[in-house]
Short mmCIF file of C-alpha atoms and ligand atoms in Angstrom, two decimals:
data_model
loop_
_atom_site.label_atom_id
_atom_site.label_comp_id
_atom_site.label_asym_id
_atom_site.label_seq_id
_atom_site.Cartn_x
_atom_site.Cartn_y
_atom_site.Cartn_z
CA UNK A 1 -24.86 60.50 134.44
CA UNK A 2 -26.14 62.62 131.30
CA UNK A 3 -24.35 62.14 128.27
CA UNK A 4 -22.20 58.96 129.37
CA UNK A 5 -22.04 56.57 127.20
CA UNK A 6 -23.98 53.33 128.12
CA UNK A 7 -21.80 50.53 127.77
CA UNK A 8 -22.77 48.18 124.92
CA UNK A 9 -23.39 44.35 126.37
CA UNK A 10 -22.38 41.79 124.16
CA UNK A 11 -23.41 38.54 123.94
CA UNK A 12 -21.17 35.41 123.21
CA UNK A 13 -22.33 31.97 122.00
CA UNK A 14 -20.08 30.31 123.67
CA UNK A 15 -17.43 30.24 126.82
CA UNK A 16 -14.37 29.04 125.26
CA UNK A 17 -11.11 30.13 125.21
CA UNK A 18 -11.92 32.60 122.66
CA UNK A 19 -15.01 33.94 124.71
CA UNK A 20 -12.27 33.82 127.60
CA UNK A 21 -9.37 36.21 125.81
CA UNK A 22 -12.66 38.53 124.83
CA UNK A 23 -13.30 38.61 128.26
CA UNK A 24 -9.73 39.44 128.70
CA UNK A 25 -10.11 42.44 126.57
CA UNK A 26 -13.43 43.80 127.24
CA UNK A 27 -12.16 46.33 129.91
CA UNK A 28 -9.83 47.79 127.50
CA UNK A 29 -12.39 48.70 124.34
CA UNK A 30 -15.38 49.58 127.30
CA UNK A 31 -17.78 46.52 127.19
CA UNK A 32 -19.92 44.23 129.02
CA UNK A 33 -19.78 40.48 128.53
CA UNK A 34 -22.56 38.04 128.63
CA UNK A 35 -21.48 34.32 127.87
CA UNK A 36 -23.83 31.50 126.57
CA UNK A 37 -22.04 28.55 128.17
CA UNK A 38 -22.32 24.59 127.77
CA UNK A 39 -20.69 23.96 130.90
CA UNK A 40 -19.86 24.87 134.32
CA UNK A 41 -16.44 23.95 133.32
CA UNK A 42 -16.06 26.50 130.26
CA UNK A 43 -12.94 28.72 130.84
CA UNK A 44 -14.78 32.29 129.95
CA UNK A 45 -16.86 32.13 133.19
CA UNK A 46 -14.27 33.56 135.44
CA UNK A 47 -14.02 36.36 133.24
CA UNK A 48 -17.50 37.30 131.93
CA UNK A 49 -19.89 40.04 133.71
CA UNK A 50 -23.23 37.57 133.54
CA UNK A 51 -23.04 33.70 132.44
CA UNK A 52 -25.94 31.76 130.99
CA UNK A 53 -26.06 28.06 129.93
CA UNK A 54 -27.25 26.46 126.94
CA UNK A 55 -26.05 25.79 123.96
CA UNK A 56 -25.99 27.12 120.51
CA UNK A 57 -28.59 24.99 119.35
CA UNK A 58 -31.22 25.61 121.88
CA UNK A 59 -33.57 27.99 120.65
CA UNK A 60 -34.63 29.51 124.10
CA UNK A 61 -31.20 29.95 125.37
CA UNK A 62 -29.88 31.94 122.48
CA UNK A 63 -33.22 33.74 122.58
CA UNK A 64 -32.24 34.47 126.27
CA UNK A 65 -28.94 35.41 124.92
CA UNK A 66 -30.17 37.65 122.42
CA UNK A 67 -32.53 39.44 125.25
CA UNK A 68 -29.69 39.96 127.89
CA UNK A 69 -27.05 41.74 125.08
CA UNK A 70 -27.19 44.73 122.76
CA UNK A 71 -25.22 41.93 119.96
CA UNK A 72 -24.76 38.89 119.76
CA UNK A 73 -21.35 37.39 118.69
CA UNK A 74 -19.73 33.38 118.46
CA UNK A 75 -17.07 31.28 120.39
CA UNK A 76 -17.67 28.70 117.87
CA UNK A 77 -19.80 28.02 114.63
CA UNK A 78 -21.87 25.02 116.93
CA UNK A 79 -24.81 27.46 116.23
CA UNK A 80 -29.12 27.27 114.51
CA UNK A 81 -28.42 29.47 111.85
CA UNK A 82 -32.09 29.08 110.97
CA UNK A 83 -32.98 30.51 114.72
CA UNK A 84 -30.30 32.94 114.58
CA UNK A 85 -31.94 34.27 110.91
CA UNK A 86 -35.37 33.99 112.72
CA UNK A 87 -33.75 36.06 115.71
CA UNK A 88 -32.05 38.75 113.15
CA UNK A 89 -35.60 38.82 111.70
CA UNK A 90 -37.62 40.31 114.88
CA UNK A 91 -34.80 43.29 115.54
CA UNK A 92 -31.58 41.12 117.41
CA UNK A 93 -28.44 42.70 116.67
CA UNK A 94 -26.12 39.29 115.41
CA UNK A 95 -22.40 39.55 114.10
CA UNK A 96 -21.53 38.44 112.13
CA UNK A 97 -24.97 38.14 110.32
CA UNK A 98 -25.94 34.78 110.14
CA UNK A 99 -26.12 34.71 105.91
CA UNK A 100 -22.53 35.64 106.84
CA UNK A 101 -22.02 32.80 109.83
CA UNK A 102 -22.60 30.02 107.48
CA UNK A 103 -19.78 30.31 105.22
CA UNK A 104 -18.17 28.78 108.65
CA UNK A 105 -21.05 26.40 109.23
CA UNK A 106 -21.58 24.67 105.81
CA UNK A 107 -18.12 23.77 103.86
CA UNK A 108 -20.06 23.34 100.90
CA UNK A 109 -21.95 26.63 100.81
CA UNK A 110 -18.79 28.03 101.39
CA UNK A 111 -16.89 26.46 98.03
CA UNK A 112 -20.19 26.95 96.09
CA UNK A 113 -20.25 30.92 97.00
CA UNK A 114 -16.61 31.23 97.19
CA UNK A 115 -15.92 29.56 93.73
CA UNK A 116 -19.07 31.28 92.60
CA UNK A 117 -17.52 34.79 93.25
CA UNK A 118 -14.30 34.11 91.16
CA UNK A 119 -12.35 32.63 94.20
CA UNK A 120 -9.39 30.09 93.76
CA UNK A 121 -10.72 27.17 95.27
CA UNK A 122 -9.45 23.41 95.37
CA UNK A 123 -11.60 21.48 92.65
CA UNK A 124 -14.77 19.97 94.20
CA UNK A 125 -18.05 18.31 94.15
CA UNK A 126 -20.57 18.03 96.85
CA UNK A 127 -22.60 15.08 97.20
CA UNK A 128 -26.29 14.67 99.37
CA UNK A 129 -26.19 10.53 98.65
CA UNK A 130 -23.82 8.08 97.63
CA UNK A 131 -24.97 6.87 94.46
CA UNK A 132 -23.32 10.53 93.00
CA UNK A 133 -20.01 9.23 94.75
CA UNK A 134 -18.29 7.35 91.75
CA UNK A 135 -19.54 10.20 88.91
CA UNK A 136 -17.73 13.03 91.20
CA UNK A 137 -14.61 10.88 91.94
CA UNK A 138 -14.49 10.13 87.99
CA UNK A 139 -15.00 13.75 87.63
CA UNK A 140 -12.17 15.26 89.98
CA UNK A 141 -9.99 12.52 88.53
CA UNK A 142 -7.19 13.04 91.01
CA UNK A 143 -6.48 11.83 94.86
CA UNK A 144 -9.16 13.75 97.37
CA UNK A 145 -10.18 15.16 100.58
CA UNK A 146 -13.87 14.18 101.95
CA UNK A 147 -15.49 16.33 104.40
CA UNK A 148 -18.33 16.10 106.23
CA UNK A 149 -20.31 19.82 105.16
CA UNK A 150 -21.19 20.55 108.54
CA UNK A 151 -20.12 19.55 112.18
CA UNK A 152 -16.48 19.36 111.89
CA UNK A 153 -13.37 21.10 113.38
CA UNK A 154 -10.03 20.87 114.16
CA UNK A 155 -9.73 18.16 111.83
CA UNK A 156 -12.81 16.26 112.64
CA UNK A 157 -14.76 15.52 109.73
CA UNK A 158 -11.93 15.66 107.34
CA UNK A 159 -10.51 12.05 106.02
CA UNK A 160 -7.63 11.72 103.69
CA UNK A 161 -8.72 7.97 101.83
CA UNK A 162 -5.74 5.94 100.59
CA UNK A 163 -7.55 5.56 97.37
CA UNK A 164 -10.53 4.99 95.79
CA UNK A 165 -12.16 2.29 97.91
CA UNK A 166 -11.27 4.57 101.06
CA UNK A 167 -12.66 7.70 99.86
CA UNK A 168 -16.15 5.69 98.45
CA UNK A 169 -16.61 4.30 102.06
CA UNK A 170 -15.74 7.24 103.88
CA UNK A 171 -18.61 8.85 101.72
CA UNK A 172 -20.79 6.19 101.91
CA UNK A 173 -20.62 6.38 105.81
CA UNK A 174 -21.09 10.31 105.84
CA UNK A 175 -23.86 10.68 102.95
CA UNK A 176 -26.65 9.25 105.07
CA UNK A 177 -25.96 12.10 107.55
CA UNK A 178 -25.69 15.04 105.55
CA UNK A 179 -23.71 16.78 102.23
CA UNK A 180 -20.60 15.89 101.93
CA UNK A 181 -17.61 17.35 100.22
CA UNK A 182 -15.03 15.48 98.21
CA UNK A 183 -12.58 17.64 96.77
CA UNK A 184 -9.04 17.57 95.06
CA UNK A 185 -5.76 16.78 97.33
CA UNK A 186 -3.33 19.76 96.75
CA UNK A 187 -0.16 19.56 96.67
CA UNK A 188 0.78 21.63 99.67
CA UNK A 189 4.25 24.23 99.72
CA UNK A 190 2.39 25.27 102.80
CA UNK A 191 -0.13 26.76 104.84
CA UNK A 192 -0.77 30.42 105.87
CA UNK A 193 -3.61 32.39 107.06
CA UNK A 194 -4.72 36.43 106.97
CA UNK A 195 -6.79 37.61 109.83
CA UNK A 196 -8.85 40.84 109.49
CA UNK A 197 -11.83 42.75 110.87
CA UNK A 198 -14.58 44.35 109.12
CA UNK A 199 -16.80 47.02 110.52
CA UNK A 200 -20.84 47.13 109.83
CA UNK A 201 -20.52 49.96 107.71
CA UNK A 202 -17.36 47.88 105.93
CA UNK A 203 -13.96 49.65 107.18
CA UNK A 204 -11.13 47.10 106.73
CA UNK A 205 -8.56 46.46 109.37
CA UNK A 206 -5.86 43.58 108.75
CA UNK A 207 -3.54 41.56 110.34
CA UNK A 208 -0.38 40.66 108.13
CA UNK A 209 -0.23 37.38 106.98
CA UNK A 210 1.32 34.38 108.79
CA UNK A 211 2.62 30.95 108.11
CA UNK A 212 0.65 28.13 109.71
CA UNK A 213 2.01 24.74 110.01
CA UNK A 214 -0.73 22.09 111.22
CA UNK A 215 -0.83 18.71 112.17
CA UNK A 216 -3.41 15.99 112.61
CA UNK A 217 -6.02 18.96 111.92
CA UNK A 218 -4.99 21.23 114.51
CA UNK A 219 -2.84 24.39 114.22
CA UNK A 220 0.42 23.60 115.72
CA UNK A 221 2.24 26.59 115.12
CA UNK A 222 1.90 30.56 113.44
CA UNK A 223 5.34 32.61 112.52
CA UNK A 224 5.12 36.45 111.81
CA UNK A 225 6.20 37.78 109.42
CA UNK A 226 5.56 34.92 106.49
CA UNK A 227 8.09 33.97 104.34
CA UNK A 228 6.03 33.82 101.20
CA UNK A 229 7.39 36.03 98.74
CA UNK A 230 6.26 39.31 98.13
CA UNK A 231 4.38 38.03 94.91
CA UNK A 232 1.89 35.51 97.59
CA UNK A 233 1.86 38.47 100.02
CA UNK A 234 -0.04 40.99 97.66
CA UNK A 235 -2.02 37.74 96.51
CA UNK A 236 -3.21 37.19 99.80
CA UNK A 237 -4.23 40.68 100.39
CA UNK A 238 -6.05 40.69 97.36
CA UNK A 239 -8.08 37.80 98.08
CA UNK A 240 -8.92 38.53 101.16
CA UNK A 241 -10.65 41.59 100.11
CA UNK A 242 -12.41 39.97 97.89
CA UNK A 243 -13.16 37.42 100.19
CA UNK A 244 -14.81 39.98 102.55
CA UNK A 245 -16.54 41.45 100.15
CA UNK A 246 -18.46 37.58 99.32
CA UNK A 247 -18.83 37.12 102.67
CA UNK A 248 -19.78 40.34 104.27
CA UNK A 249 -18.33 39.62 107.92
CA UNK A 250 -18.77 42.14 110.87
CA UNK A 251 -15.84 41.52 113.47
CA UNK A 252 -13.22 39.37 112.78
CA UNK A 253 -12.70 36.77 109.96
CA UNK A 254 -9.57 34.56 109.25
CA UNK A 255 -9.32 33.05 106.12
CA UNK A 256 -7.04 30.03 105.64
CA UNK A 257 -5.02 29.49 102.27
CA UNK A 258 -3.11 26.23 100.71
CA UNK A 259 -0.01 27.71 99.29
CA UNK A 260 0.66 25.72 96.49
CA UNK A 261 3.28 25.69 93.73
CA UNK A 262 0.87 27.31 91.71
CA UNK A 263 -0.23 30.34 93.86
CA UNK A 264 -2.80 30.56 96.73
CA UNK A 265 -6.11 28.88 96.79
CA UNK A 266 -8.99 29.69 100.04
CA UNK A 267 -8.82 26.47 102.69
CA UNK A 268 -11.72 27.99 104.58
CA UNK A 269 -12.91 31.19 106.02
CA UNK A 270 -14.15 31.10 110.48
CA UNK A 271 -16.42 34.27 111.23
CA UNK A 272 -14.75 34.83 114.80
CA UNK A 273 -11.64 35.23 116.37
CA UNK A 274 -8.79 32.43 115.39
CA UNK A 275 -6.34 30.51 116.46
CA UNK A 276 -4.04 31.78 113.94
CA UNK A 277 -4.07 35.49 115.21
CA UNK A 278 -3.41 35.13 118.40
CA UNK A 279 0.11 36.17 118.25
CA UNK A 280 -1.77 39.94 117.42
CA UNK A 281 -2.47 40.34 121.13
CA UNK A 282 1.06 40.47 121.94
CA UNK A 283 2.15 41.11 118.52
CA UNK A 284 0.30 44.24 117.37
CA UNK A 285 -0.78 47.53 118.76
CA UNK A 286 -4.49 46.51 118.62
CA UNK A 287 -5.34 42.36 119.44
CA UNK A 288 -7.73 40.47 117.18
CA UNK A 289 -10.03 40.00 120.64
CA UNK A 290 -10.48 43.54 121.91
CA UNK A 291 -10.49 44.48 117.70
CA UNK A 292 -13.65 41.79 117.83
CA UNK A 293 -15.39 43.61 119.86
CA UNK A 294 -15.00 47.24 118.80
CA UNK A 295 -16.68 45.69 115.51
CA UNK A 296 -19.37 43.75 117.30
CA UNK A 297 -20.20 46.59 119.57
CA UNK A 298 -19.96 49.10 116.54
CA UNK A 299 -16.65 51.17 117.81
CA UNK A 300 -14.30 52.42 115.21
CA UNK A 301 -12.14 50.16 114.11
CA UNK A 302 -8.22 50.68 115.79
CA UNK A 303 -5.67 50.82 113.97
CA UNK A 304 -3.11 48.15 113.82
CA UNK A 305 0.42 47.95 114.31
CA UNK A 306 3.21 45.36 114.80
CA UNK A 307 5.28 45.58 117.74
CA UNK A 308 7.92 43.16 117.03
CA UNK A 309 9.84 42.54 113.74
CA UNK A 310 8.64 38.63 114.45
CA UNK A 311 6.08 36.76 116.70
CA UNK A 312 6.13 33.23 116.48
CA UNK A 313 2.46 31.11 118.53
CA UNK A 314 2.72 27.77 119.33
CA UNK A 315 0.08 25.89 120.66
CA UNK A 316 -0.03 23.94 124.16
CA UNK A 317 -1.48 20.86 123.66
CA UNK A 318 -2.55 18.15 126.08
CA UNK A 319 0.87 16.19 125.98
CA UNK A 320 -0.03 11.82 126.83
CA UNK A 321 0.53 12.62 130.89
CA UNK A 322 -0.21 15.84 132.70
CA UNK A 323 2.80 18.37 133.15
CA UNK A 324 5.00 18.03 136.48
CA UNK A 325 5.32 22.00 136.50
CA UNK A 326 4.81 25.36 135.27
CA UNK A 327 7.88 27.07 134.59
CA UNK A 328 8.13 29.70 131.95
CA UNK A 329 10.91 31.08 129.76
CA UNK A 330 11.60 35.23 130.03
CA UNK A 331 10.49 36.93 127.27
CA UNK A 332 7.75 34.32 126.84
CA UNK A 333 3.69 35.47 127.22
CA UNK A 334 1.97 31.95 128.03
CA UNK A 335 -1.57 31.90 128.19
CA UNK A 336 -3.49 29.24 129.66
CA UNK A 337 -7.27 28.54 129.47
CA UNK A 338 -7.55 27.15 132.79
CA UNK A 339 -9.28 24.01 131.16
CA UNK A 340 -8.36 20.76 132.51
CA UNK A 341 -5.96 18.74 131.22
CA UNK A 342 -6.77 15.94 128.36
CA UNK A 343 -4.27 14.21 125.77
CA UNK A 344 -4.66 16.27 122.62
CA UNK A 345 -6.72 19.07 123.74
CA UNK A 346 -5.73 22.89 123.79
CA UNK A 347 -4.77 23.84 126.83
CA UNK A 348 -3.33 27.51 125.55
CA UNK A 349 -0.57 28.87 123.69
CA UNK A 350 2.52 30.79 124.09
CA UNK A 351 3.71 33.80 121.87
CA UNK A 352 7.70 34.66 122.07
CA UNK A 353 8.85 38.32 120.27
CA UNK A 354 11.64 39.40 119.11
CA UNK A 355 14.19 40.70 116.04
CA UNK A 356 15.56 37.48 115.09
CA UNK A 357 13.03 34.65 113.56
CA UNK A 358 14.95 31.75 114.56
CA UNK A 359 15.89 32.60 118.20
CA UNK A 360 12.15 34.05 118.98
CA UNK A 361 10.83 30.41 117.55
CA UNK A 362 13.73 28.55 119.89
CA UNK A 363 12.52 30.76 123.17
CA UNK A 364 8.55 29.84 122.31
CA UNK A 365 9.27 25.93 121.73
CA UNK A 366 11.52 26.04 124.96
CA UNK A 367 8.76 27.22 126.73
CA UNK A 368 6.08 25.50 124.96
CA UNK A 369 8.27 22.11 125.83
CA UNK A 370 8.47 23.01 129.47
CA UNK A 371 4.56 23.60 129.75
CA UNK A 372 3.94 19.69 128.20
CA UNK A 373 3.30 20.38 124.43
CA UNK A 374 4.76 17.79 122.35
CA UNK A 375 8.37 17.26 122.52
CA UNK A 376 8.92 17.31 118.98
CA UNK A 377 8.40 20.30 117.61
CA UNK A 378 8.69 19.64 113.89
CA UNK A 379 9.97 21.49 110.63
CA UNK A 380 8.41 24.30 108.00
CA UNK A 381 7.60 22.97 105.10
P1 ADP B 401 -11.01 21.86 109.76
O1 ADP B 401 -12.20 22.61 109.27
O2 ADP B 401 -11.33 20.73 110.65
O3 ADP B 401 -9.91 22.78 110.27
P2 ADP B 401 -9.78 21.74 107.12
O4 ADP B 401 -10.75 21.64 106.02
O5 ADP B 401 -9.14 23.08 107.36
O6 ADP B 401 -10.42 21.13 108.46
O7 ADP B 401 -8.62 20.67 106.89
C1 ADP B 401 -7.64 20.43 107.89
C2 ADP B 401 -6.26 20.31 107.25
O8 ADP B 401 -6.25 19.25 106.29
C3 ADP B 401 -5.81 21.54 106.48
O9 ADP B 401 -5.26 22.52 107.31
C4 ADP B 401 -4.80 20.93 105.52
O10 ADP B 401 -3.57 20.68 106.21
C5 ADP B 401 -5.42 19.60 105.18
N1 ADP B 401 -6.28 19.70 103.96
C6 ADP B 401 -7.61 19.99 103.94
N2 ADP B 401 -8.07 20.04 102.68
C7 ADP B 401 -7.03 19.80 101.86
C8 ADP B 401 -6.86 19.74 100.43
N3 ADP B 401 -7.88 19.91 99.58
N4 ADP B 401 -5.63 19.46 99.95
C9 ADP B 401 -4.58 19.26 100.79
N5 ADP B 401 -4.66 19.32 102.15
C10 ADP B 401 -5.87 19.58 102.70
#
């Protein structure tokens, strides 16, 4: 047909449930969807238009990858950034950009460029062999996180030593394996986390900020609107400008922030679509998926809107024995990955709306309890 516009394919590294909920809004913004997937198993293969396998790591599948889509985008950070520069190099399309990718990748490139730009930033040293261990710990002076640089996620890869002896073995078992990242233990008033996307030519579009609670590594919980302040608010919307503008993302980016009695300092930035925005899809006018991929595929950015005066996410996760049913709440939106079920793995979450804070977080933990999550559902700091 002359003069229609060819729909733009985009490739994802990656089937997960964050490949899945782009597949769930790829009708709406007008794209294809090619997924790169590890398994047969991987939830975004009942929703994608063309599935390959491989893994992010295997230099012929993402070169496959590349050749089937018009731009390539991530599921997860599990990802060559040396093929995917090498790829970028003869003419692929990747967003983010890989220079941009590994401020997800490598913790410690991401402190060193992040503190490097001005950022607030937990004290830290990074370490490529043990013998530097005792001179840092001397150095930071205080109790500390160690973190493996690359590899890690949802808490994996992060230890929390007892003391000194802890943290020198936990590095001394790391070190041979790569750098390693020992920085200071905050004190924490709490966690939050502000979710935007960024266009290639730079155009700004973000979420408000939310209040993250986590446990064992692993979100547990988001509430919209935060409760803050107004001072932390415009802090946070500060930062993450200037966060974007050291980082240079195309699509989405959440970046994670300690609150602390002092102010806000950057946990960690992901280059993709995250856990902590979910709530959008429901929650505003324009979700963080189907916002992904109008930047990927180089659509204007929509604009974005809440829908509810508060939106609280909780996460379903795989509860010791399988649940007996699957009854939901009214007024509840569950989504489920269709993965199968193991103790402690995300299964999906459930977003509850409404005007009043503490009822909408009562009607989500209702109906997260029903679906298996954990039976306790905890406290805000
Ligand atoms: P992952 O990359 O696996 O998500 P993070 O680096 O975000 O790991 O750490 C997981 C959690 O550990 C954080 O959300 C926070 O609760 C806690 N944590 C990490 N670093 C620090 C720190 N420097 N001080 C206090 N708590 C921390």
């Amino acid at each position: 047909m002359p003069g229609a516009r060819r729909e733009v394919t985009v490739g994802v590294v990656g089937a997960g449930q964050l490949a899945l909920m782009m597949g769930e809004a790829k009708d709406g913004v007008g794209v294809r969807l090619v997924v790169l997937a590890a398994s047969p198993e991987d939830p975004a293969i009942a929703v994608a238009d063309e599935v390959l396998f491989g893994t992010g790591f295997d230099e012929s599948a993402l070169r496959a990858l590349a050749a089937r889509s018009d731009v390539v985008t991530f599921d997860h950070e599990l990802v060559d950034l040396d093929v995917l520069g090498r790829l970028e190099g003869e003419g692929a399309v990747v967003r983010p950009r890989a220079a941009a990718l590994r401020f997800a990748v490598d913790k410690a490139h991401q402190r060193r460029a992040l503190a490097g730009a001005g950022l607030p930033v937990p004290r830290f040293a990074v370490l490529d062999r043990y013998a530097d261990a005792t001179r840092a710990l001397d150095a930071l002076d205080a109790p500390v996180v160690v973190k493996r640089a690359r590899g890690g996620y949802d808490g994996r890869g992060v230890a929390f030593p007892a003391g000194r002896d802890e943290a020198l073995a936990t590095i001394a078992a790391w070190a041979g394996t790569g750098e390693v990242l020992v920085e200071e233990r905050l004190d924490l008033v709490g966690e939050a986390a502000l979710v935007l996307a960024r266009s290639p030519d730079g155009a700004l579009a973000p979420y408000p900020l939310v209040d993250t609670r986590q446990a064992n590594g692993m979100c547990v919980e988001t509430r919209y609107p935060s409760r803050v302040g107004a001072d932390l608010l415009a802090e946070a919307a500060s930062l993450a400008e200037r966060v974007a503008a050291a980082v240079e993302p195309i699509g989405i980016m959440a970046i994670e922030f300690f609150v602390t009695p002092r102010g806000l300092s950057v946990n960690e930035v992901a280059l993709r679509p995250h856990n902590t925005a979910h709530w959008t899809i429901e929650g505003t006018t324009q979700g963080q998926f189907a916002q992904h991929l109008r930047a990927v595929a180089g659509l204007a950015l929509a604009p974005v809107a809440v829908t509810a005066p508060s939106a609280v996410m909780v996460n379903l996760v795989g509860a010791p024995s399988p649940p007996a049913s699957t009854p939901t709440v009214a007024g509840v939106v569950v989504h489920d990955y269709a993965k199968a079920w193991r103790p402690g793995r995300k299964l999906g979450h459930v977003t509850a709306l409404g005007d009043d804070p503490d009822e909408v977080r009562v009607r989500a933990w209702e109906s997260a309890r029903l679906l298996g999550a954990p039976a306790e559902e905890g406290t805000w700091p």
